[in-house]
Coordinates of N, CA and C in Angstrom, one line a residue:
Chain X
X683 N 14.9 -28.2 48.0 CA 13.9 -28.4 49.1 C 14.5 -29.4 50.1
X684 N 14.9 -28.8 51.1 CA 15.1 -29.4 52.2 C 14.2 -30.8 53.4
X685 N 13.1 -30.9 53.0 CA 12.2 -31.6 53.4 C 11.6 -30.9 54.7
X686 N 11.1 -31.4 55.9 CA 10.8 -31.3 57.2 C 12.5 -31.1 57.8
X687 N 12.4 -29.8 58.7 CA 13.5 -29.9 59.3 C 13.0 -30.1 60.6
X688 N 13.8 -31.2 61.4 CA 13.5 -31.4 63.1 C 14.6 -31.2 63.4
X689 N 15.0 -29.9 64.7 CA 16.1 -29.8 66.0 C 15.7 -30.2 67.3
X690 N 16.7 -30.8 68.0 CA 17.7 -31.7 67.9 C 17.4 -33.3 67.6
X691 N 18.1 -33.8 67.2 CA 18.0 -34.9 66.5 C 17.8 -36.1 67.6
X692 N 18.3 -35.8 68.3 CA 19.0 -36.9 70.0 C 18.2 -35.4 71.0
X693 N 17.5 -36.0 72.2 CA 17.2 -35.1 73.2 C 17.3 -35.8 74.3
X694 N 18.5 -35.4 75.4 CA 18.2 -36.4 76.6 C 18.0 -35.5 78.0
X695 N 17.2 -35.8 78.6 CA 16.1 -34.9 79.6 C 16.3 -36.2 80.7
X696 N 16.6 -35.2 82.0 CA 16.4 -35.9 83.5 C 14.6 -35.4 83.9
X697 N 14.6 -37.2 84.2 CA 13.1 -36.4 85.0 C 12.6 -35.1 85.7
X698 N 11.5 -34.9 85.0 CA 11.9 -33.2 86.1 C 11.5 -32.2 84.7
X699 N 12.7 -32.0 83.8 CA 13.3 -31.3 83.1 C 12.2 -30.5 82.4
X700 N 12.6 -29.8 81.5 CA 11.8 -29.3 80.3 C 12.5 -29.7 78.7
X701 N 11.6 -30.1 77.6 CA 12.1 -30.5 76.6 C 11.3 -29.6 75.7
X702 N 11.8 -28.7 74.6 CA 11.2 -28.1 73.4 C 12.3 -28.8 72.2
X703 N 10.9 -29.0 71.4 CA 11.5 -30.1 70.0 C 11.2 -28.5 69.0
X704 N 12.0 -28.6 68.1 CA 11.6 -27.8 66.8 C 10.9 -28.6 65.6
X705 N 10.8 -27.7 64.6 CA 10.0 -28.4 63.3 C 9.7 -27.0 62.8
X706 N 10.7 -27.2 61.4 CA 10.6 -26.0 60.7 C 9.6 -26.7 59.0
X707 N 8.1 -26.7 58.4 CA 8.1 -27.6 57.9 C 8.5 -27.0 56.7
X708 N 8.3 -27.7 55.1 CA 8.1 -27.9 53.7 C 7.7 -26.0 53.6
X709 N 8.9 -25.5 53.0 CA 7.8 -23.8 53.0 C 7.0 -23.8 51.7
X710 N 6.1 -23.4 52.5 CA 4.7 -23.1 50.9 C 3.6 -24.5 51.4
X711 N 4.0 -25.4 52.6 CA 3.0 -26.3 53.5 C 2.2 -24.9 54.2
X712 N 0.5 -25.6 54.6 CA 0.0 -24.8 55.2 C -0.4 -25.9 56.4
X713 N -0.2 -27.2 56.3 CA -0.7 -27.9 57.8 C 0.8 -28.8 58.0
X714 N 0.5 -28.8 59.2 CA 1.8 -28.7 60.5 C 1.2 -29.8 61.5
X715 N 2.0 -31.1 61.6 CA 1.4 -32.3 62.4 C 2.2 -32.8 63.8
X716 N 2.3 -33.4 64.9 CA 3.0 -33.5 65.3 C 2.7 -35.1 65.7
X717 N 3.2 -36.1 65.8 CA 3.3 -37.4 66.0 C 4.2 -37.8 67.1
X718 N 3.7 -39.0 67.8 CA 4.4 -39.3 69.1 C 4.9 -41.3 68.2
X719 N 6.5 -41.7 68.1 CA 6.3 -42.9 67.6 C 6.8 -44.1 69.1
X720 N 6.1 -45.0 69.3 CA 6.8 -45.9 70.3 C 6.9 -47.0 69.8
X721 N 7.8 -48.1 70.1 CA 7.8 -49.1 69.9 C 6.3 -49.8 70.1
X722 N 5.4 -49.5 71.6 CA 4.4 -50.1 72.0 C 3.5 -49.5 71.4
X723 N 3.6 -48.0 71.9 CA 2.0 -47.4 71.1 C 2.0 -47.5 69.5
X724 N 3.4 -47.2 68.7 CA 3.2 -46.9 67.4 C 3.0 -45.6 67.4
X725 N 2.3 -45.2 66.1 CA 2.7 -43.7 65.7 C 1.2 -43.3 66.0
X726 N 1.3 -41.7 66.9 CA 0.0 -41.8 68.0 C 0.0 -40.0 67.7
X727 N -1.2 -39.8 67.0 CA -1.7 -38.2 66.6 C -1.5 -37.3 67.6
X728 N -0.6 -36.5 68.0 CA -0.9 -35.3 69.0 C -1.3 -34.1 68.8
X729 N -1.0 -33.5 66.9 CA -1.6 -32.0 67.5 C -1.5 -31.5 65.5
X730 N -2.6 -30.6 65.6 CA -2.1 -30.3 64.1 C -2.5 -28.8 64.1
X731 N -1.5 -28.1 63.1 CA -2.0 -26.6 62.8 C -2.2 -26.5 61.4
X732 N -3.1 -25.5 61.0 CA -3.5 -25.0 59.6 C -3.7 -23.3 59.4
X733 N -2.9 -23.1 58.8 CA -2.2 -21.7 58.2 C -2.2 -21.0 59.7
X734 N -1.5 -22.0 60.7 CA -0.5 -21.6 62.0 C -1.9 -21.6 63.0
X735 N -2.6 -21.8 62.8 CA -4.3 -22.4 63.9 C -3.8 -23.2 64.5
X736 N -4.0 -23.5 66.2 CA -4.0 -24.9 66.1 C -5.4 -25.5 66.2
X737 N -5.7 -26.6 65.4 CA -7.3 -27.0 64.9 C -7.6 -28.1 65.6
X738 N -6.8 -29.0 66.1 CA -7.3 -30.5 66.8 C -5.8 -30.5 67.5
X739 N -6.0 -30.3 69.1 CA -4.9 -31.2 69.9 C -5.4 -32.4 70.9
X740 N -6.6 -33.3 70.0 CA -7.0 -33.9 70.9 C -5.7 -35.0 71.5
X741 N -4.6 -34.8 70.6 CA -3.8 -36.6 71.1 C -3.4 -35.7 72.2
X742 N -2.9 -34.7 72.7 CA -2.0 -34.2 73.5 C -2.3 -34.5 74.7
X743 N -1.8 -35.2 75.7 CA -1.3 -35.3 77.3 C -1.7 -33.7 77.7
X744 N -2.6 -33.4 78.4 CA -2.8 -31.9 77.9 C -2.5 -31.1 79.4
X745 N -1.8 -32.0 80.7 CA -1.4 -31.0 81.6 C 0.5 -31.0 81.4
X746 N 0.7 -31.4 80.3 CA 2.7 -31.4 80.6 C 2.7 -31.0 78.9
X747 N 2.2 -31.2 77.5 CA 2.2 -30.6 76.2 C 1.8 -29.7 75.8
X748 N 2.4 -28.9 75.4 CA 2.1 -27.6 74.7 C 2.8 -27.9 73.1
X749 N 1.9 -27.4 72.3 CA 2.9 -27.2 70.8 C 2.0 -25.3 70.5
X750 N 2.8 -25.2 69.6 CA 3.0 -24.1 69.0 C 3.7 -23.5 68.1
X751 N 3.0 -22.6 66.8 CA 3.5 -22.5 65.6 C 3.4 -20.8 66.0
X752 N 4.1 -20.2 65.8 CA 4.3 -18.7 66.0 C 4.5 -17.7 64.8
X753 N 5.2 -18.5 63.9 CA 5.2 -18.2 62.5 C 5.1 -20.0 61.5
X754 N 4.9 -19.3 60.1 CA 4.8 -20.4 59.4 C 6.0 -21.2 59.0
X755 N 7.1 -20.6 59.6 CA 8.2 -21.2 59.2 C 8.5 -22.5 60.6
X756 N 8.0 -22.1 61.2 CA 8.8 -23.4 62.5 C 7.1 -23.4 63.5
X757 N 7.7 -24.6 64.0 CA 6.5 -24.8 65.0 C 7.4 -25.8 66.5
X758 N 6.6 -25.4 67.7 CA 7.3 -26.3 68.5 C 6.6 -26.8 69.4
X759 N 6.9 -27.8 69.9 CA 6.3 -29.2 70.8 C 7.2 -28.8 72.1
X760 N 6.3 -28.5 73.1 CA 6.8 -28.3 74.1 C 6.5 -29.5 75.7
X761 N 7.7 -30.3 75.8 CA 6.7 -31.1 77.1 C 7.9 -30.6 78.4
X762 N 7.0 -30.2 79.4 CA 7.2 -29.8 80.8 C 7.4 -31.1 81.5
X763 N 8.0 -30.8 82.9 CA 8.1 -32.0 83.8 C 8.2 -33.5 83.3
X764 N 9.2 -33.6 82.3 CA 9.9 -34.9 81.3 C 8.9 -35.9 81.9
X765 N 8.8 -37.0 82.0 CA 8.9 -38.0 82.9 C 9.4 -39.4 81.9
X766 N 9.9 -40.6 82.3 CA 10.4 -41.6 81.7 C 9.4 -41.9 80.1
X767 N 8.3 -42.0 80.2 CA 6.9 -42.6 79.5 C 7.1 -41.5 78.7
X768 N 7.3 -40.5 78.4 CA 7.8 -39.3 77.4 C 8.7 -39.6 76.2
X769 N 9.6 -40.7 77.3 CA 10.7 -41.2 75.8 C 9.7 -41.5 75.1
X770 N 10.6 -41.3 73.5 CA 9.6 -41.5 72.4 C 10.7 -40.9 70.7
X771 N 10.4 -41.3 69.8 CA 10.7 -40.2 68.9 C 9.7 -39.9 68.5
X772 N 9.4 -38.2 68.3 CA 8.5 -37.0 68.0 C 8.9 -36.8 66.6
X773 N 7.6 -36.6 65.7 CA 7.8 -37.1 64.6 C 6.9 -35.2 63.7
X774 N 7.3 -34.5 63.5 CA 6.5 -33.7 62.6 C 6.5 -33.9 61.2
X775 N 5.7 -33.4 60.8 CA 5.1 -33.8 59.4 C 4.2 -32.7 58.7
X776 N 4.5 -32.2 57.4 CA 3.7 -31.3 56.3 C 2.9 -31.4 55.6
X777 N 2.0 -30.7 55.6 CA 1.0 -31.3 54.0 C 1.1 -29.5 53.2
X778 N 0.2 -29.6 52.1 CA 0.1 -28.5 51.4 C -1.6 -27.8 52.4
X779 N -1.8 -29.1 52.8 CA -3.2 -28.0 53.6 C -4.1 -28.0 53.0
X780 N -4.4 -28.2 51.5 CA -5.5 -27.9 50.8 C -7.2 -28.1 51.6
X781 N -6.9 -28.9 52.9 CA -8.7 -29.5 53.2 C -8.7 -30.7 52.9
X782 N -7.9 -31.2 52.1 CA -8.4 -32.8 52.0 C -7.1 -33.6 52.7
X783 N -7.6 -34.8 52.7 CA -6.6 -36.1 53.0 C -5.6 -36.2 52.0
X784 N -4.1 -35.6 52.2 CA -3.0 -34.9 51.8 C -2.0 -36.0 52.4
X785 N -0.8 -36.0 51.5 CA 0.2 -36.8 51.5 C 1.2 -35.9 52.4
X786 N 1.3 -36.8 53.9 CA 2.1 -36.0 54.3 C 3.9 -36.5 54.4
X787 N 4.5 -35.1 55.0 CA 5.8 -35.1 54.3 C 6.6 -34.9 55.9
X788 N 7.1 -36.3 56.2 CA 7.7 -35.9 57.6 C 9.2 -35.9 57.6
X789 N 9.4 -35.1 58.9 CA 10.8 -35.2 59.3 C 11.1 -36.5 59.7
X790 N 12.8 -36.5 60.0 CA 13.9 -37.2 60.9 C 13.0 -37.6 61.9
X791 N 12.5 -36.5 62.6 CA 12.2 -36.8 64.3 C 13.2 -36.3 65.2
X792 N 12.8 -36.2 66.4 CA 13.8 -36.2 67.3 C 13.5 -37.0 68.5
X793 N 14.8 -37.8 68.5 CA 14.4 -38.9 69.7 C 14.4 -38.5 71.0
X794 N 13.4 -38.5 71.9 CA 13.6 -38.1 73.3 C 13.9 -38.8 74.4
X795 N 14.9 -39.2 74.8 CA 15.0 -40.2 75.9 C 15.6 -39.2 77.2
X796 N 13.9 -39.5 78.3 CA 13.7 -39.3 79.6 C 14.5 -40.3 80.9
X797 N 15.4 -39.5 81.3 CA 16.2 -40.7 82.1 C 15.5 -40.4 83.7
Chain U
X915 N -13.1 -43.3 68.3 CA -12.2 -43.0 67.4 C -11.8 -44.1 66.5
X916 N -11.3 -44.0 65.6 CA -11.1 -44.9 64.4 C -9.6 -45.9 65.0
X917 N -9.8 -46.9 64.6 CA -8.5 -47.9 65.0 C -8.5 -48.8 63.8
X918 N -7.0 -48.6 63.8 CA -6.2 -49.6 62.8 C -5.5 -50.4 63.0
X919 N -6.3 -52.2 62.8 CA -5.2 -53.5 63.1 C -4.2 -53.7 61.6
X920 N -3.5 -53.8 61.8 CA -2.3 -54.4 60.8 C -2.1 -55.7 61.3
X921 N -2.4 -56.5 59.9 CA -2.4 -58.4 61.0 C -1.2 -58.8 60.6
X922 N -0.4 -58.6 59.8 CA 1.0 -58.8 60.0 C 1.8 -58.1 60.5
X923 N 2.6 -58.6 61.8 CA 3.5 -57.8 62.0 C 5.3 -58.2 61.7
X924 N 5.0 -59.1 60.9 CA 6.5 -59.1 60.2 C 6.0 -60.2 58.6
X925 N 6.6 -60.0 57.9 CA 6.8 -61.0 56.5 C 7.6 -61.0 56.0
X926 N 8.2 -61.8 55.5 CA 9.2 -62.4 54.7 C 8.9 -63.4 53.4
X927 N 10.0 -62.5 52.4 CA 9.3 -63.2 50.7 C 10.9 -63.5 50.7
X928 N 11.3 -63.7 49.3 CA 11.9 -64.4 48.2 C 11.7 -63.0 47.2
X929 N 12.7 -62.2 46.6 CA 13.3 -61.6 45.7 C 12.4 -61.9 44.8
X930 N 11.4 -61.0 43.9 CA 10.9 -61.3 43.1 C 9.3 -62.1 43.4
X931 N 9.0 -62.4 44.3 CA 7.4 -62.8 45.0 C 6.7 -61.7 45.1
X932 N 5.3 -61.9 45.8 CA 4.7 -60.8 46.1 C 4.2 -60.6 47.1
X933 N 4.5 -59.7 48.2 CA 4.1 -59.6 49.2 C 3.0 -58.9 49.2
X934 N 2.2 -59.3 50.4 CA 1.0 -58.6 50.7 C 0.6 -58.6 52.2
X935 N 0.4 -56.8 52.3 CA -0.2 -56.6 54.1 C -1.8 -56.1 54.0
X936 N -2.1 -56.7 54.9 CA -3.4 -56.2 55.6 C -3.7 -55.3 56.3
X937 N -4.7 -54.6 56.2 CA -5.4 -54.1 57.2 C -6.9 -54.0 57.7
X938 N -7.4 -53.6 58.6 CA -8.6 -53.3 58.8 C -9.1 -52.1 59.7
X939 N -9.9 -51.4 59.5 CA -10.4 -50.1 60.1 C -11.6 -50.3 61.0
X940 N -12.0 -49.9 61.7 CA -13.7 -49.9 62.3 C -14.3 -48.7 61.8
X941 N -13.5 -47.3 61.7 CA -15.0 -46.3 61.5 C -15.1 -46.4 59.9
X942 N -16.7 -46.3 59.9 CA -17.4 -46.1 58.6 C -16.9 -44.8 57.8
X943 N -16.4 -44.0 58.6 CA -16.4 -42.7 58.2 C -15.2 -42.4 57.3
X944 N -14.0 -43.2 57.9 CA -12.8 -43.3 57.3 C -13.4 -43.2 55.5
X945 N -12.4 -42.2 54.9 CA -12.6 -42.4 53.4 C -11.4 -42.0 52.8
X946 N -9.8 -42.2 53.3 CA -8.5 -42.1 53.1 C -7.5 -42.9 53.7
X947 N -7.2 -43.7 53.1 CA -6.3 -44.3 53.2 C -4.6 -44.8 52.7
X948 N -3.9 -44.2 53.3 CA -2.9 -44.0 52.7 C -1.8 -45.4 53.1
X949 N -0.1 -45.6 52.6 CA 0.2 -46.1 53.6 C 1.9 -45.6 52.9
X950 N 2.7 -45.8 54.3 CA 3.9 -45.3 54.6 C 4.9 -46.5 54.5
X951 N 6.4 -45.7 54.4 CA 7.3 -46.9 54.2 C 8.2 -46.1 55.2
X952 N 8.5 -46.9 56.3 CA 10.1 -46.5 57.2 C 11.0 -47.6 57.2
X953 N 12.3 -47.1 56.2 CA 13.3 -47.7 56.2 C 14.4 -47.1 57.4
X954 N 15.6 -48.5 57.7 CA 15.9 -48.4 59.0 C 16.7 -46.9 58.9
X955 N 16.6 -46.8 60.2 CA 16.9 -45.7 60.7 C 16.6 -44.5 60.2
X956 N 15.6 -44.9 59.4 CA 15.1 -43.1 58.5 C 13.6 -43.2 58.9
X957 N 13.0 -41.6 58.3 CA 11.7 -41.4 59.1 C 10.8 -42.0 58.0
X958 N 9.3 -41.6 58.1 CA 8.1 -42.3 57.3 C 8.1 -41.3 55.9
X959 N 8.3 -42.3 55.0 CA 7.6 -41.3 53.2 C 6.5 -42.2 53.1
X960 N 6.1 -41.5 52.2 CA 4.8 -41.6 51.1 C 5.0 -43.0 50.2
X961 N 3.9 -44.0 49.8 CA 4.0 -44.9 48.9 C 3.2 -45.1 48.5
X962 N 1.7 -44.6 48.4 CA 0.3 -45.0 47.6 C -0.2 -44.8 48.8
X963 N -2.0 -44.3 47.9 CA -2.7 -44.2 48.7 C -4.4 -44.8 48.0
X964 N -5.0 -44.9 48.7 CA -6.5 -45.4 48.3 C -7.3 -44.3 48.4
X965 N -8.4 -43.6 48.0 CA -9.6 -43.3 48.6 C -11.2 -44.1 48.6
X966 N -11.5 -43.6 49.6 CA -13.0 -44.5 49.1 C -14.1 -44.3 48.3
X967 N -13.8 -43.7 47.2 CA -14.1 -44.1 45.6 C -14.1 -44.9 44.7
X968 N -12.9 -45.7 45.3 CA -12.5 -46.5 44.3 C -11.7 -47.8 45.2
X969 N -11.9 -49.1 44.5 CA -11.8 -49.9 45.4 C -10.2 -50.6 45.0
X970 N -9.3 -50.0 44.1 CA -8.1 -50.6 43.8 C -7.2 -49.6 42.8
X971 N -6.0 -49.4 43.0 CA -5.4 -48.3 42.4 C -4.4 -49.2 41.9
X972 N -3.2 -48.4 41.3 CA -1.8 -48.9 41.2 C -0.8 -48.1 40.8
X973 N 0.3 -48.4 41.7 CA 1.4 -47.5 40.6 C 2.5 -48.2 40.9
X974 N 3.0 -48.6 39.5 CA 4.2 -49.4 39.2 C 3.6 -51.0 39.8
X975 N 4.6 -51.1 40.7 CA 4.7 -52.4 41.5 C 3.6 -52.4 42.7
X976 N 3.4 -51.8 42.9 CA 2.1 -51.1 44.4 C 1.0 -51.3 43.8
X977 N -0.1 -52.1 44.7 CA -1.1 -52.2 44.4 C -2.2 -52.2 45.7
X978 N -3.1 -51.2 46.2 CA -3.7 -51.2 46.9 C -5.3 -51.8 47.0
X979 N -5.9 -52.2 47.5 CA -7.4 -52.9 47.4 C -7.6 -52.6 48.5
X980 N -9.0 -52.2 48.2 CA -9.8 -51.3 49.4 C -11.4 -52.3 49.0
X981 N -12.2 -52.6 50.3 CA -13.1 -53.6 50.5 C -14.1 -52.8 51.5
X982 N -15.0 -51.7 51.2 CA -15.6 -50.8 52.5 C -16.8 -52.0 53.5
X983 N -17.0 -52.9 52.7 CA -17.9 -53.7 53.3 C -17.5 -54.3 54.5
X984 N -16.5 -55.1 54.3 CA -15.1 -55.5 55.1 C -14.9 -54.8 56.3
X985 N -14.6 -53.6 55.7 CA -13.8 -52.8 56.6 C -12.3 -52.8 56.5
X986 N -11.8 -52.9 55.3 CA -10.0 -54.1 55.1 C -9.4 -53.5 54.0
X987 N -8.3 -53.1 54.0 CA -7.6 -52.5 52.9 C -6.2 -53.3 52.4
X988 N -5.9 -53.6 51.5 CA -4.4 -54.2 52.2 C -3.1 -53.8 50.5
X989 N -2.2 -54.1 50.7 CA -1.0 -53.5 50.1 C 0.0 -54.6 48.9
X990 N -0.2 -54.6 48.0 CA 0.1 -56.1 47.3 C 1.5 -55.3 46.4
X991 N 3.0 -55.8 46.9 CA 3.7 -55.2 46.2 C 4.7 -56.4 45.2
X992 N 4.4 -56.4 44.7 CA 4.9 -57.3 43.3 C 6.1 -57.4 42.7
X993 N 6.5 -58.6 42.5 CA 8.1 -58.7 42.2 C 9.0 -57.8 42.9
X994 N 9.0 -58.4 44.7 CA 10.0 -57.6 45.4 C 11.1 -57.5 44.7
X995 N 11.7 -56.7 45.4 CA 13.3 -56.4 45.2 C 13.9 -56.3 47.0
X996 N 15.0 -56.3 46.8 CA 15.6 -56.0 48.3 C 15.4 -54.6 49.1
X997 N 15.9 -53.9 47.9 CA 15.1 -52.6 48.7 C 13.6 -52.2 49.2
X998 N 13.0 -53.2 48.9 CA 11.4 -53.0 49.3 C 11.4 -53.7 50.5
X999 N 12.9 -53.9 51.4 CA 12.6 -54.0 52.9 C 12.5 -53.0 53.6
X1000 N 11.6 -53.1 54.0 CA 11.1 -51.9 55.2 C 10.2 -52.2 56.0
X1001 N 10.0 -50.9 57.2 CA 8.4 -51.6 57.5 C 7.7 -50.4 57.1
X1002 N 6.1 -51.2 56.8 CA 5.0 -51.1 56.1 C 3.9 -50.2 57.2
X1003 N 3.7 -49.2 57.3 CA 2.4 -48.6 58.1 C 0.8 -47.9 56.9
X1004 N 0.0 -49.0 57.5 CA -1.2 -48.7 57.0 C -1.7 -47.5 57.8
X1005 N -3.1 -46.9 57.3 CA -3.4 -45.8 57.9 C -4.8 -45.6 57.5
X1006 N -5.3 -44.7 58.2 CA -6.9 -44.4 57.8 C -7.3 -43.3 58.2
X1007 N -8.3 -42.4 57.6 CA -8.5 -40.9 58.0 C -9.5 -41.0 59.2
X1008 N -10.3 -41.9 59.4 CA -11.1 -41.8 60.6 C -12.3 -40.5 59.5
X1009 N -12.9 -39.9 60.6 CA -14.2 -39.2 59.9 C -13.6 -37.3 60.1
X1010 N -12.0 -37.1 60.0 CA -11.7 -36.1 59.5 C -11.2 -35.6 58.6
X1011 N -10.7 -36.7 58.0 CA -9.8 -36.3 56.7 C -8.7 -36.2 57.2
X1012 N -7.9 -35.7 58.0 CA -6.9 -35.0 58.5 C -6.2 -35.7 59.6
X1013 N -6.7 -36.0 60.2 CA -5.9 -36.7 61.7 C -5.8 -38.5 61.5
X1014 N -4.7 -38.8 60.5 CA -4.4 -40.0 60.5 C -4.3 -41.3 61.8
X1015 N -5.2 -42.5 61.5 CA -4.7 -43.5 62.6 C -3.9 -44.4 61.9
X1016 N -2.5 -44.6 62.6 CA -1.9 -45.8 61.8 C -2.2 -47.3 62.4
X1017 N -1.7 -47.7 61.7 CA -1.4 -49.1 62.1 C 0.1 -49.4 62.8
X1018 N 0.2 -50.9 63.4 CA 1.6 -50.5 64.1 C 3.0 -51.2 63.1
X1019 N 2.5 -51.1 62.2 CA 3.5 -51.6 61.1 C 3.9 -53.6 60.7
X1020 N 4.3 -53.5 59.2 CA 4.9 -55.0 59.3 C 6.1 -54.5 58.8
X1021 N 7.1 -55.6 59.1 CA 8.1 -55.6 58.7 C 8.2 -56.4 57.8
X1022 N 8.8 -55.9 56.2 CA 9.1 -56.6 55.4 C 10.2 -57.2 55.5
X1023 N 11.0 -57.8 55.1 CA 12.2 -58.7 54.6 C 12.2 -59.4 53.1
X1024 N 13.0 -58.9 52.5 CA 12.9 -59.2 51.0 C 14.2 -59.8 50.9
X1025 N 14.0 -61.7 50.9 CA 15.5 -62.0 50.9 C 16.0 -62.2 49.5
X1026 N 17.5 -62.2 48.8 CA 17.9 -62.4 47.6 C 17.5 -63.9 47.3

């Protein structure tokens, strides 16, 4: 078992740009998390899916974020027009899904630095 | 929405002491509480969790106490070792089960 896979590991974006993170999670996971970590904010909820739904994106910045799970094997975090405040490492994370408050199982991350 | 203070943000024991972090929650609704370990340069695992059933668990060296009156949970890990440096993120379900708030971490230091 491989754990949480996140591509690419390093992501470096000129203002402007467009950035898609991957997140392939735990196979046989049915919820799919996505986490924003900063030194300031700390680790800040953006978006969750369950058996590939998405059910709550209340954290998401919601005119530049998009995520999306297409199949159950990968899901992606999508942010448009980078801007500096974006740097961050993006943090996805697995559960089994059952409904309840579940131990979740996160990736690496991938760091995003907005120049 | 539910918010979680962590009142230490760094601590430092002695090999073999016992550290302990804090926390506290505001929503009532919260009834999960878990808490995470990020060691450097790697991402967040699993270390114990509480629910609000029960006001004290344990496993091994980990020992959690949960206080719903309060509002306060906090993490008592026993006869450090050096590898139990890391930093420490508390957490709380808020009133979905599902959509974790953390806290912003303590940093342990577990000196020889």
């Amino acid at each position: 078992n491989a754990g949480v896979i996140q591509t690419p590991r390093h992501k470096v974006t000129g203002k402007g740009q467009e950035a898609t993170l991957w997140c392939e999670p735990i196979s046989g996971h049915s919820a799919v998390f996505w986490y924003r970590q900063t030194i300031v904010q700390g680790l800040e909820f953006l978006t969750y899916f369950r058996n590939q739904a998405p059910i709550d994106d209340s954290g998401m910045p919601k005119e530049r974020f998009s995520a999306q799970m297409p199949n159950q094997s990968h899901s992606t975090l999508k942010i448009q027009s980078t801007q500096p405040q974006d740097s961050a490492v993006y943090l996805c994370a697995s559960s089994m899904g059952l409904g309840g408050a579940e131990t979740l199982y996160f990736g690496s991350g991938t760091r995003l630095t907005v120049l | 929405g539910e918010k979680v203070e962590q009142h230490e943000s760094t601590l430092s024991v002695r090999e073999g002491d016992s550290a302990v972090i804090n926390c506290t929650y505001t929503d009532t609704a919260s009834s999960y509480f878990p808490w995470y370990k990020q060691e450097a340069g790697k991402s967040l695992h699993f270390v114990i969790d509480i629910r609000s059933n029960v006001d004290r668990k344990q496993s091994q060296r980990l020992i959690v106490l949960l206080d719903k009156k309060a509002k306060r949970f906090s993490l008592h890990i026993t006869a450090t070792q050096p590898e139990d440096s890391a930093i420490y993120f508390c957490a709380a379900s808020g009133g979905s089960n599902y959509k974790l708030t953390f806290g912003k971490g303590t940093l342990l230091t577990v000196t020889p």
